[in-house]
Amino acid sequence: VDKINIPIHPQWGRYPGWHIEKNKENKIIGTNYISIDLKKTNIINGKKYEEKIEATNNDLQIVFDFPLACKDSSHIGLEVVLTRDSDGWSQVFYGQKSTSFSEQNSLKRYYLAGNTVMQFAFENNDLEKIRIDPTVKKESIKVDEIKIYCDRK
């Protein structure tokens, strides 16, 4: 296989119209990405201990500003590499600074325990902030990397 297309959010009833494309060396091609500095994220309902985040309740949130470099992209891919203690739901919210996060502007997926790569894709409707809820349980997680993929224009 020379390359493979991975739809980011297969829960949608239709093909999401955006995907991460990998070549035979398993490297992502055709997109630009921005690594989010984990030190510049805001952790809500959690405490950071060395490299891990301990959820203080079942609503751990990681919030950060949307990268300006992607402001002209029509669609956004979000990839979160992490280790989690248990299986469960993860959710990403996106929106403007002047509005609250809502279920309407969110995507939810189920991930297994252990090392996992969470992937989501959504339209860029003048986004200014992103919130990741990596777990809905009181547990410990280790976030290795957060990447934002900007589509081709």
Coordinates of N, CA and C in Angstrom, one line a residue:
V1 N 0.8 -1.2 0.0 CA 0.0 0.0 0.0 C 0.9 1.2 0.0
D2 N 0.7 2.1 -1.0 CA 1.5 3.3 -1.1 C 1.1 4.4 -0.1
K3 N -0.2 4.5 0.1 CA -0.7 5.5 1.0 C -2.1 5.1 1.5
I4 N -2.5 5.7 2.7 CA -3.7 5.3 3.3 C -4.4 6.6 3.7
N5 N -5.7 6.7 3.6 CA -6.5 7.8 4.0 C -7.3 7.4 5.3
I6 N -7.1 8.2 6.4 CA -7.8 7.9 7.6 C -8.8 9.0 7.9
P7 N -10.1 8.6 7.8 CA -11.2 9.6 8.2 C -11.0 9.9 9.7
I8 N -11.1 11.1 10.0 CA -10.8 11.5 11.4 C -12.0 11.2 12.3
H9 N -13.2 11.3 11.9 CA -14.3 11.2 12.8 C -15.3 10.3 12.2
P10 N -15.1 8.9 12.2 CA -16.0 8.0 11.5 C -17.4 7.9 12.2
Q11 N -17.7 8.6 13.3 CA -19.0 8.6 13.8 C -20.0 9.4 13.0
W12 N -19.5 10.3 12.2 CA -20.4 11.1 11.3 C -21.1 10.1 10.4
G13 N -22.4 10.5 10.0 CA -23.1 9.7 9.1 C -22.7 9.8 7.7
R14 N -21.8 10.8 7.4 CA -21.3 10.9 6.0 C -19.8 11.0 6.2
Y15 N -19.1 10.8 5.1 CA -17.6 11.0 5.1 C -17.3 12.4 5.5
P16 N -16.4 12.6 6.4 CA -16.2 14.0 6.9 C -15.6 15.0 5.9
G17 N -15.1 14.5 4.8 CA -14.6 15.5 3.8 C -13.2 15.9 4.1
W18 N -12.6 15.4 5.1 CA -11.2 15.8 5.5 C -10.6 14.6 6.2
H19 N -9.3 14.4 6.0 CA -8.7 13.2 6.5 C -7.2 13.4 6.7
I20 N -6.5 12.6 7.4 CA -5.1 12.6 7.5 C -4.6 11.5 6.5
E21 N -3.7 11.9 5.6 CA -3.2 10.9 4.6 C -1.8 10.6 5.0
K22 N -1.5 9.3 5.0 CA -0.1 8.8 5.4 C 0.4 8.0 4.2
N23 N 1.8 8.1 4.0 CA 2.4 7.4 3.0 C 2.9 6.0 3.5
K24 N 3.6 5.2 2.7 CA 4.0 3.9 3.1 C 5.1 3.9 4.3
E25 N 5.7 5.0 4.5 CA 6.6 5.2 5.6 C 5.9 5.6 6.9
N26 N 4.5 5.7 6.8 CA 3.7 6.1 7.9 C 3.9 7.5 8.3
K27 N 4.3 8.4 7.4 CA 4.4 9.8 7.6 C 3.3 10.5 7.1
I28 N 2.8 11.5 7.8 CA 1.6 12.3 7.3 C 2.1 13.2 6.2
I29 N 1.3 13.3 5.1 CA 1.7 14.1 4.0 C 0.5 15.1 3.6
G30 N 0.9 16.1 2.9 CA -0.1 17.0 2.3 C -0.8 17.9 3.3
T31 N -0.3 18.0 4.5 CA -0.9 19.0 5.4 C 0.2 19.7 6.2
N32 N -0.1 20.8 6.8 CA 0.8 21.4 7.7 C 0.3 21.2 9.1
Y33 N 1.2 21.1 10.0 CA 0.7 21.0 11.4 C 1.5 21.9 12.3
I34 N 0.8 22.2 13.4 CA 1.4 23.0 14.5 C 1.4 22.2 15.8
S35 N 2.5 22.1 16.4 CA 2.5 21.5 17.7 C 2.1 22.5 18.8
I36 N 1.2 22.1 19.6 CA 0.7 23.0 20.7 C 1.7 22.8 21.9
D37 N 2.2 23.9 22.4 CA 3.1 23.9 23.6 C 2.2 23.6 24.8
L38 N 2.5 22.4 25.4 CA 1.7 21.9 26.5 C 1.8 22.9 27.7
K39 N 2.9 23.6 27.8 CA 3.0 24.6 28.9 C 2.1 25.8 28.8
K40 N 1.6 26.0 27.5 CA 0.7 27.1 27.3 C -0.8 26.7 27.3
T41 N -1.1 25.5 27.7 CA -2.5 25.1 27.8 C -3.0 25.4 29.2
N42 N -4.3 25.5 29.4 CA -4.9 25.8 30.7 C -5.6 24.4 31.1
I43 N -5.2 23.9 32.2 CA -5.7 22.7 32.7 C -6.8 23.0 33.7
I44 N -8.0 22.5 33.5 CA -9.2 22.8 34.4 C -9.6 21.4 35.0
N45 N -9.9 21.4 36.3 CA -10.3 20.2 37.0 C -9.2 19.1 36.9
G46 N -7.9 19.5 37.0 CA -6.8 18.6 37.0 C -5.6 19.2 37.6
K47 N -4.7 18.4 38.1 CA -3.4 18.8 38.7 C -2.3 18.2 37.9
K48 N -1.3 18.9 37.6 CA -0.2 18.4 36.8 C 0.9 17.9 37.8
Y49 N 1.3 16.7 37.7 CA 2.4 16.1 38.5 C 3.4 15.6 37.5
E50 N 4.6 16.3 37.5 CA 5.7 15.9 36.6 C 5.1 15.8 35.2
E51 N 5.1 14.6 34.6 CA 4.6 14.5 33.2 C 3.1 14.1 33.1
K52 N 2.5 13.8 34.2 CA 1.1 13.4 34.2 C 0.1 14.5 34.7
I53 N -1.1 14.3 34.3 CA -2.2 15.1 34.7 C -3.2 14.2 35.5
E54 N -3.5 14.6 36.7 CA -4.4 13.8 37.5 C -5.7 14.6 37.5
A55 N -6.8 14.0 37.0 CA -8.1 14.6 37.0 C -8.6 14.7 38.5
T56 N -9.1 15.8 38.9 CA -9.7 16.0 40.2 C -11.2 15.6 40.3
N57 N -11.8 15.5 39.1 CA -13.2 15.0 39.0 C -13.3 14.4 37.6
N58 N -14.6 14.1 37.2 CA -14.8 13.5 35.9 C -15.0 14.5 34.8
D59 N -14.4 15.7 34.9 CA -14.5 16.7 33.8 C -13.2 17.4 33.6
L60 N -12.1 16.6 33.4 CA -10.8 17.2 33.1 C -10.9 17.9 31.7
Q61 N -10.3 19.1 31.7 CA -10.3 19.9 30.4 C -8.9 20.5 30.2
I62 N -8.5 20.4 28.9 CA -7.3 21.1 28.5 C -7.7 22.1 27.4
V63 N -7.5 23.4 27.7 CA -7.9 24.5 26.9 C -6.7 25.2 26.3
F64 N -6.8 25.6 25.0 CA -5.8 26.5 24.4 C -6.4 27.3 23.3
D65 N -5.6 28.4 23.0 CA -6.0 29.3 21.9 C -5.8 28.6 20.6
F66 N -6.6 28.8 19.6 CA -6.5 28.3 18.3 C -5.3 29.0 17.6
P67 N -4.4 28.2 16.9 CA -3.3 28.8 16.2 C -3.7 29.8 15.1
L68 N -3.1 31.0 15.1 CA -3.4 31.9 14.0 C -2.9 31.4 12.7
A69 N -1.9 30.6 12.6 CA -1.4 30.1 11.4 C -2.4 29.2 10.6
C70 N -3.5 28.7 11.3 CA -4.5 27.9 10.7 C -5.8 28.7 10.4
K71 N -5.8 30.0 10.7 CA -7.0 30.8 10.6 C -7.7 30.8 9.2
D72 N -6.9 30.6 8.1 CA -7.5 30.6 6.8 C -7.8 29.2 6.3
S73 N -7.6 28.1 7.1 CA -7.9 26.8 6.7 C -9.4 26.5 6.9
S74 N -10.0 25.8 5.9 CA -11.4 25.6 6.0 C -11.8 24.4 7.0
H75 N -10.9 23.5 7.1 CA -11.1 22.4 8.0 C -9.8 22.2 8.9
I76 N -10.0 21.6 10.1 CA -8.9 21.5 11.0 C -8.9 20.0 11.5
G77 N -7.7 19.5 11.6 CA -7.5 18.2 12.2 C -6.8 18.3 13.5
L78 N -7.2 17.6 14.5 CA -6.7 17.6 15.9 C -6.2 16.2 16.2
E79 N -4.9 16.1 16.6 CA -4.4 14.8 17.0 C -3.8 15.0 18.4
V80 N -4.2 14.1 19.3 CA -3.7 14.1 20.7 C -3.1 12.7 21.0
V81 N -1.8 12.7 21.3 CA -1.1 11.5 21.6 C -1.0 11.4 23.2
L82 N -1.6 10.4 23.7 CA -1.6 10.3 25.2 C -1.7 8.9 25.7
T83 N -1.5 8.8 27.0 CA -1.6 7.5 27.7 C -2.7 7.7 28.8
R84 N -3.7 6.8 28.8 CA -4.8 6.9 29.8 C -4.9 5.6 30.5
D85 N -5.4 5.7 31.8 CA -5.5 4.5 32.6 C -6.7 3.6 32.3
S86 N -7.8 4.1 31.7 CA -8.9 3.3 31.4 C -9.6 3.6 30.1
D87 N -10.4 2.7 29.6 CA -11.2 3.0 28.4 C -12.2 4.1 28.7
G88 N -12.7 4.8 27.6 CA -13.7 5.7 27.8 C -13.8 6.8 26.8
W89 N -14.8 7.6 26.9 CA -15.1 8.7 26.0 C -14.1 9.9 26.1
S90 N -13.8 10.5 25.0 CA -13.0 11.7 24.9 C -13.8 12.6 24.0
Q91 N -13.7 13.9 24.3 CA -14.5 14.9 23.5 C -13.7 16.1 23.3
V92 N -13.9 16.7 22.1 CA -13.2 18.0 21.8 C -14.3 19.0 21.5
F93 N -14.1 20.2 22.0 CA -15.0 21.4 21.8 C -14.2 22.5 21.1
Y94 N -14.9 23.3 20.3 CA -14.2 24.3 19.6 C -15.2 25.5 19.4
G95 N -14.6 26.7 19.4 CA -15.5 27.9 19.3 C -14.8 29.2 19.4
Q96 N -15.5 30.3 19.6 CA -15.0 31.6 19.6 C -14.8 32.0 21.1
K97 N -13.9 32.9 21.4 CA -13.7 33.4 22.7 C -14.9 34.0 23.4
S98 N -15.8 34.6 22.6 CA -16.9 35.3 23.1 C -18.1 34.4 23.5
T99 N -18.0 33.1 23.1 CA -19.0 32.1 23.4 C -18.6 31.0 24.3
S100 N -19.5 30.4 25.0 CA -19.2 29.2 25.8 C -19.1 28.0 24.9
F101 N -18.3 27.0 25.4 CA -18.3 25.7 24.7 C -19.6 25.1 24.7
S102 N -20.0 24.4 23.7 CA -21.3 23.7 23.6 C -21.2 22.3 23.0
E103 N -22.2 21.5 23.3 CA -22.3 20.2 22.7 C -22.4 20.3 21.2
Q104 N -23.1 21.3 20.7 CA -23.3 21.5 19.3 C -22.0 21.7 18.5
N105 N -21.0 22.3 19.2 CA -19.7 22.5 18.5 C -18.7 21.5 19.2
S106 N -19.0 20.3 19.1 CA -18.1 19.3 19.8 C -18.1 18.0 19.0
L107 N -17.1 17.1 19.2 CA -17.1 15.8 18.7 C -16.7 14.8 19.8
K108 N -17.2 13.6 19.8 CA -17.0 12.7 20.9 C -16.6 11.3 20.3
R109 N -15.6 10.7 20.9 CA -15.1 9.4 20.4 C -14.7 8.5 21.6
Y110 N -14.8 7.2 21.4 CA -14.4 6.3 22.5 C -13.0 5.8 22.2
Y111 N -12.1 5.8 23.2 CA -10.8 5.3 23.1 C -10.4 4.3 24.2
L112 N -9.6 3.4 23.8 CA -9.1 2.3 24.7 C -8.1 2.8 25.7
A113 N -7.9 2.1 26.8 CA -6.8 2.4 27.8 C -5.5 2.2 27.2
G114 N -4.5 2.8 27.8 CA -3.1 2.7 27.3 C -2.7 3.8 26.4
N115 N -1.7 3.5 25.6 CA -1.2 4.5 24.6 C -2.2 4.7 23.5
T116 N -2.6 5.9 23.2 CA -3.6 6.1 22.1 C -3.3 7.4 21.4
V117 N -3.8 7.4 20.1 CA -3.7 8.6 19.3 C -5.2 9.0 19.0
M118 N -5.6 10.1 19.6 CA -7.0 10.6 19.4 C -7.0 11.5 18.2
Q119 N -7.9 11.3 17.3 CA -8.0 12.1 16.1 C -9.4 12.7 15.8
F120 N -9.5 13.9 15.6 CA -10.8 14.6 15.3 C -10.6 15.5 14.1
A121 N -11.7 15.8 13.4 CA -11.6 16.8 12.3 C -12.9 17.6 12.3
F122 N -12.8 18.9 12.1 CA -14.0 19.7 12.1 C -13.8 21.0 11.3
E123 N -14.9 21.6 10.9 CA -14.8 22.8 10.1 C -14.3 24.0 11.0
N124 N -13.5 24.9 10.3 CA -13.0 26.1 10.9 C -14.0 27.2 10.7
N125 N -14.8 27.5 11.7 CA -15.8 28.6 11.6 C -15.3 29.7 12.4
D126 N -14.2 30.3 12.0 CA -13.6 31.4 12.8 C -13.2 31.0 14.2
L127 N -12.6 29.9 14.3 CA -12.3 29.3 15.6 C -11.2 30.2 16.3
E128 N -11.4 30.3 17.7 CA -10.4 31.0 18.5 C -9.9 30.2 19.7
K129 N -10.6 29.1 20.0 CA -10.2 28.3 21.1 C -10.7 26.9 21.0
I130 N -9.9 26.0 21.6 CA -10.2 24.5 21.6 C -10.1 24.0 23.0
R131 N -11.0 23.1 23.3 CA -11.0 22.4 24.6 C -11.0 20.9 24.3
I132 N -10.1 20.2 25.0 CA -10.0 18.7 24.9 C -10.5 18.2 26.3
D133 N -11.4 17.3 26.3 CA -11.8 16.6 27.5 C -11.3 15.1 27.2
P134 N -10.1 14.8 27.6 CA -9.5 13.5 27.3 C -10.1 12.3 28.0
T135 N -10.8 12.6 29.1 CA -11.4 11.5 29.8 C -12.7 12.0 30.6
V136 N -13.6 11.1 30.9 CA -14.8 11.5 31.7 C -14.7 10.8 33.0
K137 N -13.5 10.4 33.4 CA -13.3 9.7 34.7 C -12.3 10.4 35.5
K138 N -12.3 10.1 36.8 CA -11.2 10.7 37.7 C -10.0 9.7 37.5
E139 N -9.1 10.0 36.7 CA -8.0 9.2 36.4 C -6.7 10.0 36.0
S140 N -5.6 9.3 35.9 CA -4.4 10.0 35.5 C -4.1 9.8 34.0
I141 N -3.7 10.8 33.3 CA -3.3 10.7 31.9 C -2.0 11.4 31.7
K142 N -1.3 11.0 30.6 CA -0.1 11.6 30.2 C -0.2 12.0 28.8
V143 N -0.2 13.3 28.6 CA -0.3 13.9 27.2 C 1.1 14.1 26.7
D144 N 1.4 13.3 25.6 CA 2.7 13.4 24.9 C 2.8 14.6 23.9
E145 N 1.7 14.8 23.2 CA 1.7 15.8 22.1 C 0.3 16.1 21.7
I146 N 0.1 17.4 21.3 CA -1.1 17.9 20.7 C -0.7 18.5 19.4
K147 N -1.3 18.1 18.3 CA -1.0 18.7 17.0 C -2.3 19.2 16.4
I148 N -2.2 20.4 15.7 CA -3.3 20.9 14.9 C -2.9 20.8 13.4
Y149 N -3.7 20.2 12.6 CA -3.4 20.1 11.2 C -4.3 21.1 10.4
C150 N -3.6 21.9 9.6 CA -4.3 22.8 8.7 C -4.4 22.2 7.3
D151 N -5.6 22.3 6.7 CA -5.8 21.7 5.4 C -5.2 22.6 4.3
R152 N -5.1 22.0 3.2 CA -4.4 22.7 2.0 C -5.4 23.7 1.5
K153 N -4.9 24.8 1.1 CA -5.7 25.8 0.4 C -5.2 26.0 -1.0

